[in-house]
PDB file of C-alpha atoms in Angstrom:
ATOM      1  CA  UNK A  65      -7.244 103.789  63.683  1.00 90.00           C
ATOM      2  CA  UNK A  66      -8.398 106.376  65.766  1.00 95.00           C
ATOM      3  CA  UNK A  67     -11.577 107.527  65.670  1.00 97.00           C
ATOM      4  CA  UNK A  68     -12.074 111.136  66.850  1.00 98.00           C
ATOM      5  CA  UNK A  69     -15.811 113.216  67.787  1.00 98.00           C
ATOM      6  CA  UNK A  70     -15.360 116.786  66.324  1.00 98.00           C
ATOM      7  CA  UNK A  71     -17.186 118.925  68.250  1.00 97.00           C
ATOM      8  CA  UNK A  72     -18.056 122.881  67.460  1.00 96.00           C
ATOM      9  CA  UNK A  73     -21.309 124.601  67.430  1.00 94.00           C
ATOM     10  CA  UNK A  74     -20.176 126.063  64.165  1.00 93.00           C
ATOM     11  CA  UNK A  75     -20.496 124.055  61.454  1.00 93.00           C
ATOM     12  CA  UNK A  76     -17.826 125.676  59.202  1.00 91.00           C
ATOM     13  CA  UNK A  77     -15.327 125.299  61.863  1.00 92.00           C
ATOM     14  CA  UNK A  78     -16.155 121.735  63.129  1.00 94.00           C
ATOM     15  CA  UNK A  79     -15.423 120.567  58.961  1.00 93.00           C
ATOM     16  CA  UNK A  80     -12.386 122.268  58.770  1.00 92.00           C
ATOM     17  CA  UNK A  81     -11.059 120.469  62.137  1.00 93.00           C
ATOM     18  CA  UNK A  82     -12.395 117.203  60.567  1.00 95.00           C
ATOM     19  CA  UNK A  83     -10.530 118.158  57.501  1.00 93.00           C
ATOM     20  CA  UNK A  84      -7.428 118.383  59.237  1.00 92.00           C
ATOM     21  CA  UNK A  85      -7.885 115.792  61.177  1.00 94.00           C
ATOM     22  CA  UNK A  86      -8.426 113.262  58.020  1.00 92.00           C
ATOM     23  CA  UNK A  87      -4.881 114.776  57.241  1.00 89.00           C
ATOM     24  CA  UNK A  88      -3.406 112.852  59.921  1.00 88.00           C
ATOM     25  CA  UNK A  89      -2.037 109.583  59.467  1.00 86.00           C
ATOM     26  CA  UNK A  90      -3.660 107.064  61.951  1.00 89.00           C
ATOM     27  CA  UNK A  91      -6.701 109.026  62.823  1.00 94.00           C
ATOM     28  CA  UNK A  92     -10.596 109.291  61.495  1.00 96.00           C
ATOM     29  CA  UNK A  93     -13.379 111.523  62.432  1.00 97.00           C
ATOM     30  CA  UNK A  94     -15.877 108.900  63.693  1.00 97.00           C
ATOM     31  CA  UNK A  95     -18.737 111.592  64.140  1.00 97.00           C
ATOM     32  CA  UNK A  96     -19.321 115.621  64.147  1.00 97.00           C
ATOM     33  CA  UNK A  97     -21.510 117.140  66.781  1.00 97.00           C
ATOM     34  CA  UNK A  98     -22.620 120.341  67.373  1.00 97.00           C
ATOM     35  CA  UNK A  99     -24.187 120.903  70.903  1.00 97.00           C
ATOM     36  CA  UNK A 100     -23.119 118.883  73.989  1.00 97.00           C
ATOM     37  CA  UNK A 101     -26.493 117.046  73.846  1.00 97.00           C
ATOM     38  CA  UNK A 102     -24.984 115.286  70.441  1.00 97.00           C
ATOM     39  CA  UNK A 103     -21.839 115.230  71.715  1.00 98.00           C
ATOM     40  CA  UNK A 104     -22.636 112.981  74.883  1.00 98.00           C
ATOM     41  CA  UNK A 105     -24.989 110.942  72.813  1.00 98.00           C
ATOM     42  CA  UNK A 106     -22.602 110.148  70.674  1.00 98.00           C
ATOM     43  CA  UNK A 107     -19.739 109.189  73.619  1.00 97.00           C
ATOM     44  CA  UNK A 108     -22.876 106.813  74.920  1.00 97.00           C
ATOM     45  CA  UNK A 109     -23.187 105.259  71.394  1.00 96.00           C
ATOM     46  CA  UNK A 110     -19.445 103.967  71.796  1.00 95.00           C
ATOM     47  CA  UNK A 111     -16.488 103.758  69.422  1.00 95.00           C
ATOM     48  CA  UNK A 112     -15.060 107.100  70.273  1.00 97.00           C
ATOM     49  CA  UNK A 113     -11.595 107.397  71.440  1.00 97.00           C
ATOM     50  CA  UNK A 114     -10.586 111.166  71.058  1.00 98.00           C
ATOM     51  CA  UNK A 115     -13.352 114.136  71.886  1.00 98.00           C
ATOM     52  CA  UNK A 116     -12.330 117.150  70.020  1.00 98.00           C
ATOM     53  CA  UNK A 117     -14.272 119.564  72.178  1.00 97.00           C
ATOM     54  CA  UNK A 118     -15.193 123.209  71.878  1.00 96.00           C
ATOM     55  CA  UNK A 119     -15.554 125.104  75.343  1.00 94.00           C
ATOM     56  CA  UNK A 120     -18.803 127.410  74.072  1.00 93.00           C
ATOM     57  CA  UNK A 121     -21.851 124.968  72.761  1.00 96.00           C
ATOM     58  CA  UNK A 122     -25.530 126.290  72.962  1.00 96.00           C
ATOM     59  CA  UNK A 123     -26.716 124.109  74.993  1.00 96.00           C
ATOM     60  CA  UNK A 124     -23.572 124.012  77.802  1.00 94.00           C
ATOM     61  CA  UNK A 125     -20.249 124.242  78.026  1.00 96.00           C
ATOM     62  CA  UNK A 126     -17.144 121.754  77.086  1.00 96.00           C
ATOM     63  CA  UNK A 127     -16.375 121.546  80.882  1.00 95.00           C
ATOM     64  CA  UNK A 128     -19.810 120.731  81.655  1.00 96.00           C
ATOM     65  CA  UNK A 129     -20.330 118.232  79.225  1.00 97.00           C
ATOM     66  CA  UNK A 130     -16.523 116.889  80.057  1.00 96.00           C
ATOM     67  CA  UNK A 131     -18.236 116.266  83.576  1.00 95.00           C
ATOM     68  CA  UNK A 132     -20.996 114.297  82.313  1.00 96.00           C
ATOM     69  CA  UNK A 133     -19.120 111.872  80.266  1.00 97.00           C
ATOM     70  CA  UNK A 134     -17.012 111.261  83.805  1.00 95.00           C
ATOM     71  CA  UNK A 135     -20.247 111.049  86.113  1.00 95.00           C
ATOM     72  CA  UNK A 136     -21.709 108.423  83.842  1.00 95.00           C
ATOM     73  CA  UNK A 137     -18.132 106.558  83.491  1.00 95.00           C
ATOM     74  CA  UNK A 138     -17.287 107.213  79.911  1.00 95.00           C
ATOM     75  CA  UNK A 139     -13.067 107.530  80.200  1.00 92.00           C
ATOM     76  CA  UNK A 140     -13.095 108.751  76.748  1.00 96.00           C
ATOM     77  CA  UNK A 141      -9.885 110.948  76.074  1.00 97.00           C
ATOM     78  CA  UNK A 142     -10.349 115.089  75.476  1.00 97.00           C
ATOM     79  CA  UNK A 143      -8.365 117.444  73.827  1.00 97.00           C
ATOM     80  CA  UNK A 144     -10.554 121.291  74.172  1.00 96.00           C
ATOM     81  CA  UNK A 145     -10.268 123.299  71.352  1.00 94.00           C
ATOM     82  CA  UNK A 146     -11.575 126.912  71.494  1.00 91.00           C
ATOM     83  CA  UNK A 147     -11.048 130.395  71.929  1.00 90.00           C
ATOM     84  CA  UNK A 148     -11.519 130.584  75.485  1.00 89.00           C
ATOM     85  CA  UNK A 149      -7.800 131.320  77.403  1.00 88.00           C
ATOM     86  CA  UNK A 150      -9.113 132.258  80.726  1.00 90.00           C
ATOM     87  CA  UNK A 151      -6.496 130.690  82.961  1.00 93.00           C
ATOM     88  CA  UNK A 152      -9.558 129.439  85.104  1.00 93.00           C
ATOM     89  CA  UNK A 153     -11.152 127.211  82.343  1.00 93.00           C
ATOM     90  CA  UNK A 154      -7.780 125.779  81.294  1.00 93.00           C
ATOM     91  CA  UNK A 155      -7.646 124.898  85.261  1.00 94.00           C
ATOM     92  CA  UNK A 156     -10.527 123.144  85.372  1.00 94.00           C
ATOM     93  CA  UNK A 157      -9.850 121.247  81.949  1.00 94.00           C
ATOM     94  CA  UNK A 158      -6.853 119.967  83.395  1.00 93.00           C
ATOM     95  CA  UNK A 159      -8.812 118.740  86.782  1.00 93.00           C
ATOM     96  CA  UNK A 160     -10.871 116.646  84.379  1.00 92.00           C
ATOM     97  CA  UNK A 161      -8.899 115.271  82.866  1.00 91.00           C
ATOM     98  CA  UNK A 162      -8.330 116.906  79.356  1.00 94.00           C
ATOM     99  CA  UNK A 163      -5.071 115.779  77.411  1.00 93.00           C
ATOM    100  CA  UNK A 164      -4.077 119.179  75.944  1.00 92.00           C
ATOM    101  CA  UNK A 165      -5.805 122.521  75.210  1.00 93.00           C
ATOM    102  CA  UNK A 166      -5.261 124.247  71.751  1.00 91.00           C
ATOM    103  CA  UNK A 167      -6.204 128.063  71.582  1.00 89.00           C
ATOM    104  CA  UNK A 168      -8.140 129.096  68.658  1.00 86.00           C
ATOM    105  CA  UNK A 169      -7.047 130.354  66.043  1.00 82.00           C
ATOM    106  CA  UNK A 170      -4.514 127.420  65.344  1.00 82.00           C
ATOM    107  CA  UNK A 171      -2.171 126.263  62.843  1.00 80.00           C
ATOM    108  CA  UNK A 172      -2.494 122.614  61.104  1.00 85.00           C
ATOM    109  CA  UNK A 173       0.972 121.780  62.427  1.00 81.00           C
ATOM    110  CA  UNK A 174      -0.372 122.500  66.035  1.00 84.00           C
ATOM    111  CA  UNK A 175      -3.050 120.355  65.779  1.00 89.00           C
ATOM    112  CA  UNK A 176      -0.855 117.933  64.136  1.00 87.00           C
ATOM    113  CA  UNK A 177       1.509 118.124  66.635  1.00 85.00           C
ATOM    114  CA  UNK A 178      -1.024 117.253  69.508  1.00 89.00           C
ATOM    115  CA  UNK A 179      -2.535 114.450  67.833  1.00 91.00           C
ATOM    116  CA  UNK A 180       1.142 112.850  66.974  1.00 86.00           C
ATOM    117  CA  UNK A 181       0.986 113.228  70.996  1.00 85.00           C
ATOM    118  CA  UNK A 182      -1.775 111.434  71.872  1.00 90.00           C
ATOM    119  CA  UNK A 183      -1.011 108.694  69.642  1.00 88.00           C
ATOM    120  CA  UNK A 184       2.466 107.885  71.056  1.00 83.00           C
ATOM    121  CA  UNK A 185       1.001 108.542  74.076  1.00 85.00           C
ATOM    122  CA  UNK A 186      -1.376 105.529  72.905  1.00 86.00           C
ATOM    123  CA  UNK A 187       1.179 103.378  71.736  1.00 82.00           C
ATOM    124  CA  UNK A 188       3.145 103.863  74.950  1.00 79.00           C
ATOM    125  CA  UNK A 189       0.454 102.985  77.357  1.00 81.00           C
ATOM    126  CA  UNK A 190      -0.046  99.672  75.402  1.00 79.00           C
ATOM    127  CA  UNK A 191       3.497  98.552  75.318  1.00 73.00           C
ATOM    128  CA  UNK A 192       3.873  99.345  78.857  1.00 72.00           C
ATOM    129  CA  UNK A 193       0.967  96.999  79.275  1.00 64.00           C
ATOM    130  CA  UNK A 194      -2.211  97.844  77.770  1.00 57.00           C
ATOM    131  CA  UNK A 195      -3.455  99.726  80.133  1.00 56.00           C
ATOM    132  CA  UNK A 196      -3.047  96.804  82.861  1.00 64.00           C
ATOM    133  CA  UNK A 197      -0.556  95.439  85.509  1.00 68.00           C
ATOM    134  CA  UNK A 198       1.671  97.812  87.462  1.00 75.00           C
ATOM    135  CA  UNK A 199       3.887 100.496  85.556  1.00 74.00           C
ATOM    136  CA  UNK A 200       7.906 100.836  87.017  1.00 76.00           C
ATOM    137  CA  UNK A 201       9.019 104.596  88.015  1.00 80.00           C
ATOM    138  CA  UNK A 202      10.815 104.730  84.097  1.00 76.00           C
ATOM    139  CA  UNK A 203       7.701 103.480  82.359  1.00 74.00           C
ATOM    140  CA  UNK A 204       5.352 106.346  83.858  1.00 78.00           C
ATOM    141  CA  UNK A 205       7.819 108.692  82.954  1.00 77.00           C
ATOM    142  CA  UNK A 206       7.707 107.591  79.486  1.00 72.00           C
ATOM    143  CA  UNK A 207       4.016 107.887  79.518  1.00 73.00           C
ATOM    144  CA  UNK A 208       4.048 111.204  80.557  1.00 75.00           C
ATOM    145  CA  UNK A 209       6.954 112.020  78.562  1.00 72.00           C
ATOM    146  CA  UNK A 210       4.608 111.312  75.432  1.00 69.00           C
ATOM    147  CA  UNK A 211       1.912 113.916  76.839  1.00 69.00           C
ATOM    148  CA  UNK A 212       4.885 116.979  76.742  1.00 63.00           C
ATOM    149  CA  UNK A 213       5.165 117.133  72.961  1.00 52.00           C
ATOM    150  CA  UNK A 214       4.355 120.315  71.943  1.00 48.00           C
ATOM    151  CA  UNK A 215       5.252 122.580  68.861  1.00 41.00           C
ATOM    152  CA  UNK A 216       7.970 124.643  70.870  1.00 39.00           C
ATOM    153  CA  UNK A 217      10.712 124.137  67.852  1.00 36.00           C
ATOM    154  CA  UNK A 218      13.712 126.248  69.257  1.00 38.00           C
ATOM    155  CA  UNK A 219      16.377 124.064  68.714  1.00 42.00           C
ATOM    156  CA  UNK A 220      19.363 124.967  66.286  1.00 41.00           C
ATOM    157  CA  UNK A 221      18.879 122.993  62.784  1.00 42.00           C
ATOM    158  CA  UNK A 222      15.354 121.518  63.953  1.00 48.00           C
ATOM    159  CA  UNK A 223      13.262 123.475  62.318  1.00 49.00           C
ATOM    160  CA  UNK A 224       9.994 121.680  62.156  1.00 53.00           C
ATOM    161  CA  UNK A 225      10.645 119.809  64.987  1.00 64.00           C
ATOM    162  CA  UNK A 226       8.899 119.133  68.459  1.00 70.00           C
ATOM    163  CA  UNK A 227      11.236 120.696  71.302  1.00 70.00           C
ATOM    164  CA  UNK A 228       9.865 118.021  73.688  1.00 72.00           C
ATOM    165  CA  UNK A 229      10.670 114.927  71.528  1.00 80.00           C
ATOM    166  CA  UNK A 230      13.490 116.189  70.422  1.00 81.00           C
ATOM    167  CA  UNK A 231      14.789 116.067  74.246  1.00 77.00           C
ATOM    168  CA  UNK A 232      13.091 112.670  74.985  1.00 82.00           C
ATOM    169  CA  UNK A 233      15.373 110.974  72.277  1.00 88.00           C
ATOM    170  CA  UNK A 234      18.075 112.595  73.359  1.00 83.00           C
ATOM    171  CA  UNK A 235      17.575 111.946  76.788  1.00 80.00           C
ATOM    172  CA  UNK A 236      17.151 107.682  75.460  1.00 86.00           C
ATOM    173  CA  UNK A 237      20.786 108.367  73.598  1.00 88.00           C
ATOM    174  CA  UNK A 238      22.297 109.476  76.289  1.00 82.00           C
ATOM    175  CA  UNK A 239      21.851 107.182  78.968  1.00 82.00           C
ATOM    176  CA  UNK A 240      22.592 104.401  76.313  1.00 86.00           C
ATOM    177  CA  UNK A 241      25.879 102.942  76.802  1.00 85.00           C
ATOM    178  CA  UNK A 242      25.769 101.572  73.010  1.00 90.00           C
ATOM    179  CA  UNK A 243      24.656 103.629  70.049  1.00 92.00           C
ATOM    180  CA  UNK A 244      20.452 102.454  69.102  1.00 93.00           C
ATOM    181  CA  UNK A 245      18.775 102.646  65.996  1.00 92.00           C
ATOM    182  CA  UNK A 246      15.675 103.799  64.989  1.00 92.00           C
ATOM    183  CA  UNK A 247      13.792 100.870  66.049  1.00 91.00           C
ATOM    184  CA  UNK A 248      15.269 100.903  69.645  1.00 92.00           C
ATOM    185  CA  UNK A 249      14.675 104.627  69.833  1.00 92.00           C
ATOM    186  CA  UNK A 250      10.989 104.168  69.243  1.00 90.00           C
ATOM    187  CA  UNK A 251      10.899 101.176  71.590  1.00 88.00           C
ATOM    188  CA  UNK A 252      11.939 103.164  74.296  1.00 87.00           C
ATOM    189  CA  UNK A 253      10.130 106.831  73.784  1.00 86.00           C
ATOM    190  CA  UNK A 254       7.014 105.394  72.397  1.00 85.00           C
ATOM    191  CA  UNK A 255       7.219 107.237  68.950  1.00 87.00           C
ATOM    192  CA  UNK A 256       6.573 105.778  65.796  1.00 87.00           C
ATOM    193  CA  UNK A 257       9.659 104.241  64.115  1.00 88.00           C
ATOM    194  CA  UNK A 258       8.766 106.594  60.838  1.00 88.00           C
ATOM    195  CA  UNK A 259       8.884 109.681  63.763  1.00 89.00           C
ATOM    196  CA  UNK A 260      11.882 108.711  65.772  1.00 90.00           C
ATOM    197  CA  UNK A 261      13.997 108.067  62.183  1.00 90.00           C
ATOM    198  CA  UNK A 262      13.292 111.523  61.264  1.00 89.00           C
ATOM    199  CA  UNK A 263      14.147 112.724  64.246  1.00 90.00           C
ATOM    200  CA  UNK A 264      17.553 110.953  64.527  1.00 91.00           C
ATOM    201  CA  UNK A 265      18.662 112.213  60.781  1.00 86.00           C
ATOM    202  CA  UNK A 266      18.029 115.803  61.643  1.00 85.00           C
ATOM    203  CA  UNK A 267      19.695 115.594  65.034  1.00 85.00           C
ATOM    204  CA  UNK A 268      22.844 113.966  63.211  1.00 82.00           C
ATOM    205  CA  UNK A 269      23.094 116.691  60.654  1.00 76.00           C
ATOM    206  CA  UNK A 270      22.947 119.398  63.462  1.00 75.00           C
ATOM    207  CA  UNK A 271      26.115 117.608  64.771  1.00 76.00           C
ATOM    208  CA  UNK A 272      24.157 116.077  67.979  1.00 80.00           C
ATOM    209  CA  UNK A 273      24.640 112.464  67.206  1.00 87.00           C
ATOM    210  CA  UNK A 274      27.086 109.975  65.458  1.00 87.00           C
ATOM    211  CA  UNK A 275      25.893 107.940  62.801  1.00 88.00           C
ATOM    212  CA  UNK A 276      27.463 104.163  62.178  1.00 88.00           C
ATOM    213  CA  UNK A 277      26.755 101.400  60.184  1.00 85.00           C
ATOM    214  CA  UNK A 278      25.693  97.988  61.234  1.00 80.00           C
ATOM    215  CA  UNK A 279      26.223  95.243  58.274  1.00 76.00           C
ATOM    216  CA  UNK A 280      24.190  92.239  58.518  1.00 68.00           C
ATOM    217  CA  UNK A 281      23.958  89.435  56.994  1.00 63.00           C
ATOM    218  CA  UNK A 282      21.312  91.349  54.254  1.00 60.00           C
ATOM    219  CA  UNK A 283      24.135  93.567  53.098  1.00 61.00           C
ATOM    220  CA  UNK A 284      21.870  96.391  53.928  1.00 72.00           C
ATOM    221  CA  UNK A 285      23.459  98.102  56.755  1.00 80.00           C
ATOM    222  CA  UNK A 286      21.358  99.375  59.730  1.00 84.00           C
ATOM    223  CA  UNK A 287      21.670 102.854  60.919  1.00 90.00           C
ATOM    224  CA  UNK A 288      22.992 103.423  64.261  1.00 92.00           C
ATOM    225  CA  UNK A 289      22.814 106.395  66.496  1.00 92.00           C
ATOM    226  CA  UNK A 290      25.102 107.545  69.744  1.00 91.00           C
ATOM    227  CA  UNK A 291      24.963 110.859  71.374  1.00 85.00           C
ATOM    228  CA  UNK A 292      27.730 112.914  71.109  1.00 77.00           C
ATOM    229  CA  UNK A 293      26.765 116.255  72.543  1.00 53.00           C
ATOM    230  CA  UNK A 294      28.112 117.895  75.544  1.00 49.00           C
TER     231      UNK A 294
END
């Protein structure tokens, strides 16, 4: 599991984000704070992975308080969420660091979208090598490849669908001189195999890919996948 820090200086809003983040498969909200003096208090504590952090607290701001947890050494992982789009601020979340930046007011599915994200983001890092050793030019591509998922959905019959990971599976199928199945796909883009099967069946029915059969020695055949788009 994940455990996440929700943190708003309204209370109404912070339980709402911790409702939708209890939504998502894979994740808990660890802890809710609601100035940046709980907030880093909480990061000192330990057992926090994800910060969900609002930019406007009353004692500080999201960036400031994103500073702290750096000066004291705390590499814990920050998505901002708030209604602050200056250009400027979304600058200097980047420069610390912050994973994405959601825009108040948001949609579930954008949230959702994000946090399916970080966690193959997650699950990439740690088959690449837990977060140790030395990463090959392909492998850090992968891992930032995980961090472009966003909910642009634009593509003909993927409705629903992540633009980004829809074009990071593709982009596995096509350089694949054999067609992969599910389990490959999510071996090599860092999805979930649940995520990358879903994927696959919609991008078949829009004509994109060929389905075959692989029969074992189960009888149950295994579903097979090869790109077949110009």
């Amino acid at each position: 599991m994940i455990d996440v820090l929700v943190v708003d200086d309204d209370f109404r809003v912070a339980e709402i984000n911790a409702k939708y983040v209890e939504r998502i498969p894979g994740f808990r909200v660890a802890a809710r704070a609601h100035s940046a003096a709980q907030a880093l208090a909480t990061v000192q504590r330990g057992g926090i992975d994800l910060v969900l952090l609002d930019h406007y607290l009353p004692d500080g701001t999201g960036l400031e308080l994103v500073h702290r947890m750096r000066e004291q050494g705390h590499g814990t992982d920050v998505i901002m969420i708030t209604a602050d789009g200056d250009v400027t601020t979304i600058q200097a979340a980047m420069r610390l660091g912050a994973l994405h930046y959601l825009v108040k007011p948001f949609t579930f599915t954008a949230l959702h979208t994000r946090l399916e994200s970080y966690a193959a983001l997650r699950r990439t890092v740690e088959r690449v090598g837990g977060g140790r050793g030395v990463a090959v030019q392909e492998q850090v591509d992968r891992i930032f490849s995980a961090l472009r998922t966003t909910p642009v959905l634009t593509s003909p019959g993927l409705s629903g669908h992540s633009e980004p990971t829809t074009e990071l599976i593709c982009s596995v199928l096509h350089r694949a001189d054999h067609p992969l199945s599910a389990h490959e796909v999510a071996a090599e883009t860092g999805l979930s195999r649940s995520t990358a099967q879903r994927y696959l069946r919609r991008l078949e029915q829009s004509g994109r890919l060929r389905l075959s059969l692989k029969y074992g020695d189960t009888g149950r055949p295994e579903h097979r996948y090869a790109w077949v788009a110009p």
